[in-house]
Short mmCIF file of C-alpha atoms in Angstrom, two decimals:
data_model
loop_
_atom_site.label_atom_id
_atom_site.label_comp_id
_atom_site.label_asym_id
_atom_site.label_seq_id
_atom_site.Cartn_x
_atom_site.Cartn_y
_atom_site.Cartn_z
CA MET A 648 167.80 93.51 115.33
CA SER A 649 165.28 95.57 117.28
CA ARG A 650 167.31 94.88 120.44
CA VAL A 651 170.37 96.41 118.80
CA ILE A 652 168.80 99.25 116.79
CA HIS A 653 165.26 100.06 117.90
CA LEU A 654 163.12 101.80 115.28
CA GLY A 655 160.11 102.66 117.43
CA PRO A 656 156.88 100.87 118.33
CA GLN A 657 156.80 99.07 114.96
CA SER A 658 160.50 98.22 114.99
CA SER A 659 160.12 94.49 114.29
CA PRO A 660 157.77 94.88 111.28
CA ILE A 661 159.99 97.65 109.88
CA TRP A 662 163.08 95.48 110.12
CA ALA A 663 161.19 92.54 108.61
CA ALA A 664 159.98 94.64 105.67
CA LEU A 665 163.46 96.07 105.08
CA VAL A 666 165.05 92.62 105.06
CA VAL A 667 162.45 91.19 102.67
CA ALA A 668 162.67 94.18 100.32
CA ILE A 669 166.48 94.32 100.25
CA LEU A 670 167.02 90.59 99.83
CA THR A 671 164.33 90.38 97.14
CA ALA A 672 166.05 93.23 95.27
CA VAL A 673 169.45 91.54 95.58
CA ASN A 674 168.14 88.25 94.19
CA TYR A 675 166.17 90.08 91.50
CA VAL A 676 169.45 91.48 90.19
CA GLY A 677 170.75 87.96 89.61
CA ILE A 678 171.62 84.55 91.00
CA ARG A 679 175.27 85.55 91.33
CA GLU A 680 174.40 88.38 93.72
CA GLY A 681 172.01 86.13 95.65
CA LYS A 682 174.67 83.43 95.91
CA LEU A 683 177.32 85.86 97.16
CA THR A 684 174.89 87.22 99.75
CA GLN A 685 174.05 83.71 100.92
CA ASN A 686 177.71 82.73 101.18
CA PHE A 687 178.55 85.92 103.08
CA PHE A 688 175.85 85.50 105.73
CA THR A 689 176.50 81.76 106.01
CA PHE A 690 180.15 82.58 106.74
CA LEU A 691 179.09 85.07 109.43
CA GLU A 692 176.66 82.55 110.93
CA CYS A 693 179.32 79.83 111.12
CA GLY A 694 181.76 82.38 112.53
CA GLY A 695 179.27 83.18 115.29
CA LEU A 696 178.99 79.51 116.19
CA VAL A 697 182.78 79.21 116.30
CA LEU A 698 182.81 82.24 118.61
CA ILE A 699 180.40 80.45 120.97
CA VAL A 700 182.70 77.41 120.96
CA ILE A 701 185.72 79.59 121.83
CA ALA A 702 183.77 81.41 124.57
CA GLY A 703 182.57 78.17 126.15
CA PHE A 704 185.83 76.24 126.02
CA PHE A 705 188.42 78.95 126.65
CA LEU A 706 186.92 82.21 127.97
CA ALA A 707 184.10 81.25 130.37
CA PRO A 708 185.06 80.92 134.05
CA GLN A 709 185.50 77.40 135.35
CA VAL A 710 182.21 75.84 136.47
CA PRO A 711 182.14 73.19 139.23
CA VAL A 712 181.18 69.77 137.94
CA VAL A 713 177.60 68.88 138.87
CA ALA A 714 176.35 65.33 138.59
CA ALA A 715 173.95 64.87 135.72
CA ALA A 716 171.68 62.90 138.02
CA GLN A 717 170.82 66.10 139.88
CA SER A 718 168.60 68.73 138.33
CA ALA A 719 169.06 72.49 138.73
CA GLY A 720 166.79 72.45 141.79
CA GLY A 721 168.62 69.57 143.44
CA GLU A 722 165.95 67.00 142.62
CA THR A 723 166.78 63.66 141.07
CA ALA A 724 166.55 63.86 137.28
CA LYS A 725 164.28 61.61 135.28
CA SER A 726 165.54 58.66 133.27
CA TRP A 727 167.75 59.65 130.35
CA TYR A 728 165.28 58.41 127.76
CA GLU A 729 162.34 60.44 129.11
CA GLY A 730 161.84 63.42 126.84
CA ALA A 731 164.29 62.05 124.26
CA GLY A 732 161.63 62.19 121.54
CA LEU A 733 160.93 65.87 122.19
CA ALA A 734 164.64 66.65 122.23
CA MET A 735 165.11 64.89 118.89
CA ILE A 736 162.60 67.23 117.25
CA PHE A 737 164.93 70.16 117.83
CA VAL A 738 167.95 68.09 116.80
CA LEU A 739 166.25 67.31 113.49
CA PHE A 740 165.45 71.00 113.03
CA THR A 741 169.18 71.65 113.24
CA TYR A 742 169.81 69.43 110.23
CA GLY A 743 166.75 70.67 108.33
CA GLY A 744 167.21 72.54 105.08
CA TRP A 745 169.33 70.02 103.21
CA ASN A 746 166.28 69.18 101.08
CA ASP A 747 166.25 72.74 99.72
CA ALA A 748 169.20 71.75 97.54
CA ALA A 749 166.75 69.84 95.35
CA TYR A 750 165.11 73.10 94.26
CA ILE A 751 168.31 74.39 92.65
CA SER A 752 169.77 71.07 91.48
CA ALA A 753 168.97 71.87 87.85
CA GLU A 754 171.25 74.93 88.03
CA VAL A 755 174.22 73.19 89.66
CA ARG A 756 177.26 72.56 87.49
CA ASP A 757 178.17 68.86 87.18
CA ARG A 758 175.26 68.08 89.53
CA GLU A 759 175.78 64.31 89.44
CA ARG A 760 179.04 64.87 91.30
CA ASN A 761 178.61 68.18 93.10
CA MET A 762 175.16 67.62 94.63
CA ALA A 763 176.22 64.59 96.68
CA ARG A 764 179.51 66.19 97.64
CA SER A 765 177.90 69.44 98.80
CA LEU A 766 175.25 67.58 100.82
CA PHE A 767 177.76 65.34 102.61
CA LEU A 768 180.15 68.21 103.35
CA SER A 769 177.47 70.63 104.55
CA ILE A 770 175.68 68.10 106.77
CA GLY A 771 179.03 67.01 108.18
CA LEU A 772 179.94 70.61 108.98
CA VAL A 773 176.56 71.20 110.62
CA MET A 774 177.02 68.08 112.75
CA LEU A 775 180.50 69.15 113.85
CA LEU A 776 179.38 72.67 114.78
CA TYR A 777 176.26 71.37 116.53
CA VAL A 778 178.22 68.98 118.75
CA LEU A 779 180.96 71.52 119.54
CA VAL A 780 178.47 74.27 120.41
CA ASN A 781 176.55 72.02 122.80
CA LEU A 782 179.78 70.87 124.45
CA ALA A 783 180.73 74.55 124.81
CA TYR A 784 177.42 75.23 126.58
CA LEU A 785 178.12 72.42 129.05
CA LYS A 786 181.71 73.55 129.58
CA GLY A 787 180.83 77.21 130.05
CA LEU A 788 177.59 76.97 132.05
CA GLY A 789 177.78 73.52 133.62
CA PHE A 790 175.02 70.93 133.54
CA ALA A 791 172.87 72.79 136.07
CA GLY A 792 173.32 76.10 134.25
CA VAL A 793 172.22 74.60 130.94
CA ALA A 794 169.27 72.83 132.59
CA LYS A 795 167.82 76.01 134.10
CA SER A 796 168.62 78.34 131.18
CA ASP A 797 165.94 79.53 128.77
CA ALA A 798 168.55 80.90 126.32
CA VAL A 799 171.86 79.08 126.72
CA ALA A 800 173.75 81.02 124.03
CA ALA A 801 172.72 84.38 125.50
CA ASP A 802 173.59 83.25 129.03
CA LEU A 803 177.01 81.97 127.94
CA LEU A 804 178.00 85.11 126.05
CA ALA A 805 176.60 87.34 128.82
CA LYS A 806 178.75 85.41 131.29
CA VAL A 807 181.85 86.06 129.19
CA TRP A 808 181.24 89.58 127.84
CA GLY A 809 178.33 90.96 129.90
CA THR A 810 175.83 93.24 128.11
CA ALA A 811 178.04 93.27 125.01
CA GLY A 812 177.59 89.49 124.84
CA GLU A 813 173.81 89.86 125.03
CA LYS A 814 173.83 92.29 122.09
CA LEU A 815 176.20 90.03 120.20
CA ILE A 816 173.80 87.08 120.43
CA SER A 817 170.99 89.32 119.14
CA VAL A 818 173.11 90.16 116.09
CA MET A 819 173.95 86.47 115.60
CA ILE A 820 170.26 85.54 115.71
CA ALA A 821 169.50 88.27 113.16
CA ILE A 822 172.27 86.96 110.87
CA ALA A 823 170.90 83.42 111.14
CA ALA A 824 167.41 84.70 110.27
CA ILE A 825 168.72 86.68 107.27
CA THR A 826 170.59 83.61 106.03
CA SER A 827 167.42 81.52 106.18
CA ILE A 828 165.29 84.23 104.57
CA ASN A 829 167.69 84.68 101.67
CA GLY A 830 167.82 80.93 101.10
CA SER A 831 164.02 80.76 101.17
CA ILE A 832 163.81 83.58 98.63
CA ILE A 833 166.15 81.71 96.27
CA VAL A 834 164.37 78.35 96.43
CA GLY A 835 160.84 79.73 96.92
CA ALA A 836 160.92 81.76 93.72
CA ARG A 837 161.96 78.65 91.81
CA SER A 838 159.01 76.72 93.25
CA ASN A 839 156.69 79.49 92.10
CA TYR A 840 158.37 79.42 88.69
CA ALA A 841 157.66 75.69 88.40
CA LEU A 842 154.05 76.36 89.40
CA GLY A 843 153.76 78.89 86.60
CA ARG A 844 155.16 76.40 84.10
CA ASP A 845 152.57 73.78 85.10
CA TRP A 846 149.49 76.02 85.34
CA PRO A 847 148.60 78.24 82.34
CA LEU A 848 146.58 80.53 84.61
CA LEU A 849 149.84 81.37 86.45
CA ALA A 850 152.04 81.47 83.36
CA TYR A 851 153.23 84.94 84.41
CA LEU A 852 155.27 83.22 87.14
CA GLY A 853 156.82 80.73 84.73
CA GLN A 854 159.07 83.19 82.91
CA TRP A 855 162.83 82.82 83.27
CA ASP A 856 165.34 85.63 82.76
CA ALA A 857 168.34 84.00 81.11
CA THR A 858 170.55 87.08 81.60
CA THR A 859 170.27 87.14 85.38
CA GLY A 860 169.56 83.43 85.87
CA THR A 861 166.46 84.13 87.98
CA PRO A 862 162.67 83.84 87.67
CA ARG A 863 162.17 87.57 88.10
CA ASN A 864 158.38 87.64 87.94
CA ALA A 865 158.10 84.88 90.54
CA MET A 866 160.62 86.73 92.68
CA LEU A 867 158.56 89.95 92.61
CA VAL A 868 155.28 88.21 93.38
CA GLN A 869 156.88 86.31 96.24
CA GLY A 870 158.33 89.53 97.67
CA ALA A 871 154.98 91.31 97.42
CA ILE A 872 153.22 88.48 99.25
CA ALA A 873 155.88 88.45 101.97
CA LEU A 874 155.61 92.22 102.48
CA SER A 875 151.82 91.95 102.63
CA LEU A 876 152.11 89.31 105.36
CA VAL A 877 154.48 91.55 107.33
CA VAL A 878 152.03 94.46 107.15
CA LEU A 879 149.08 92.20 108.01
CA GLY A 880 150.97 90.76 110.97
CA ALA A 881 151.73 94.26 112.29
CA ILE A 882 148.08 95.31 111.96
CA LEU A 883 146.75 92.17 113.64
CA LYS A 884 149.28 92.48 116.44
CA GLU A 885 148.19 96.04 117.16
CA GLY A 886 144.53 95.01 116.92
CA SER A 887 145.06 92.14 119.37
CA ARG A 888 146.86 94.44 121.78
CA ALA A 889 144.06 97.01 121.60
CA TRP A 890 141.46 94.29 122.19
CA PHE A 891 143.40 92.87 125.10
CA CYS A 892 143.63 96.28 126.75
CA THR A 893 139.83 96.60 126.70
CA LEU A 894 139.43 93.52 128.87
CA PRO A 895 138.56 94.02 132.57
CA PRO A 896 141.72 94.26 134.69
CA CYS A 897 142.81 91.19 136.60
CA SER A 898 142.99 91.31 140.36
CA GLY A 899 145.85 93.51 141.40
CA GLY A 900 146.65 95.04 138.02
CA SER A 901 145.63 96.26 134.59
CA SER A 902 145.05 94.13 131.51
CA CYS A 903 147.56 96.16 129.46
#
């Protein structure tokens, strides 16, 4: 979000702290509010992916077909299986998160039926969007354009809408981050609640508020820890920058 609305030298930590504080407050109010927030941002995130598909298939200028055997620099590409293992790591990251459903399974209505159904439907939707988005990248940028790009989504939207497209992808990334953070707040607090139930020393965390359907104490402790990490990260970043600037300058320029 700092690329869209810059809040000064500490813009990123400020945005991070605001997001953690607001989402913690929303989920503290109740599971219903947390669920509605999660559904809203998930809808926006999926809508952004659909927008990328539309931009790649229908709005991007036609790109000449380039043989896959040629790399962006004109050199012969390596065998198709070279680097497949590394690529699969990022593919698996795309499908990651399904296991978080286990943390809230006890609160799901008719879980014997709905858990399996929700997992199959959600993973199927992720697979469909993942394949369509990658095909849109190839259609909109071409094989060579995708191969040499460091940020394919940003390059595609910039090609279609210019600077507005670049800002749009920043907003989409922020929405995706907020969606993940809110989901982590929901399931993380329940993990801390279970910890409090198992360890008498942490019994404060193991208290459940039946009215709101949330472990409020665990939620507050989790939020406080997250905010502390944001502040610590900002301090260490500034300290590292100050230390780096004290180093002797490299040939032809300053260290800073």
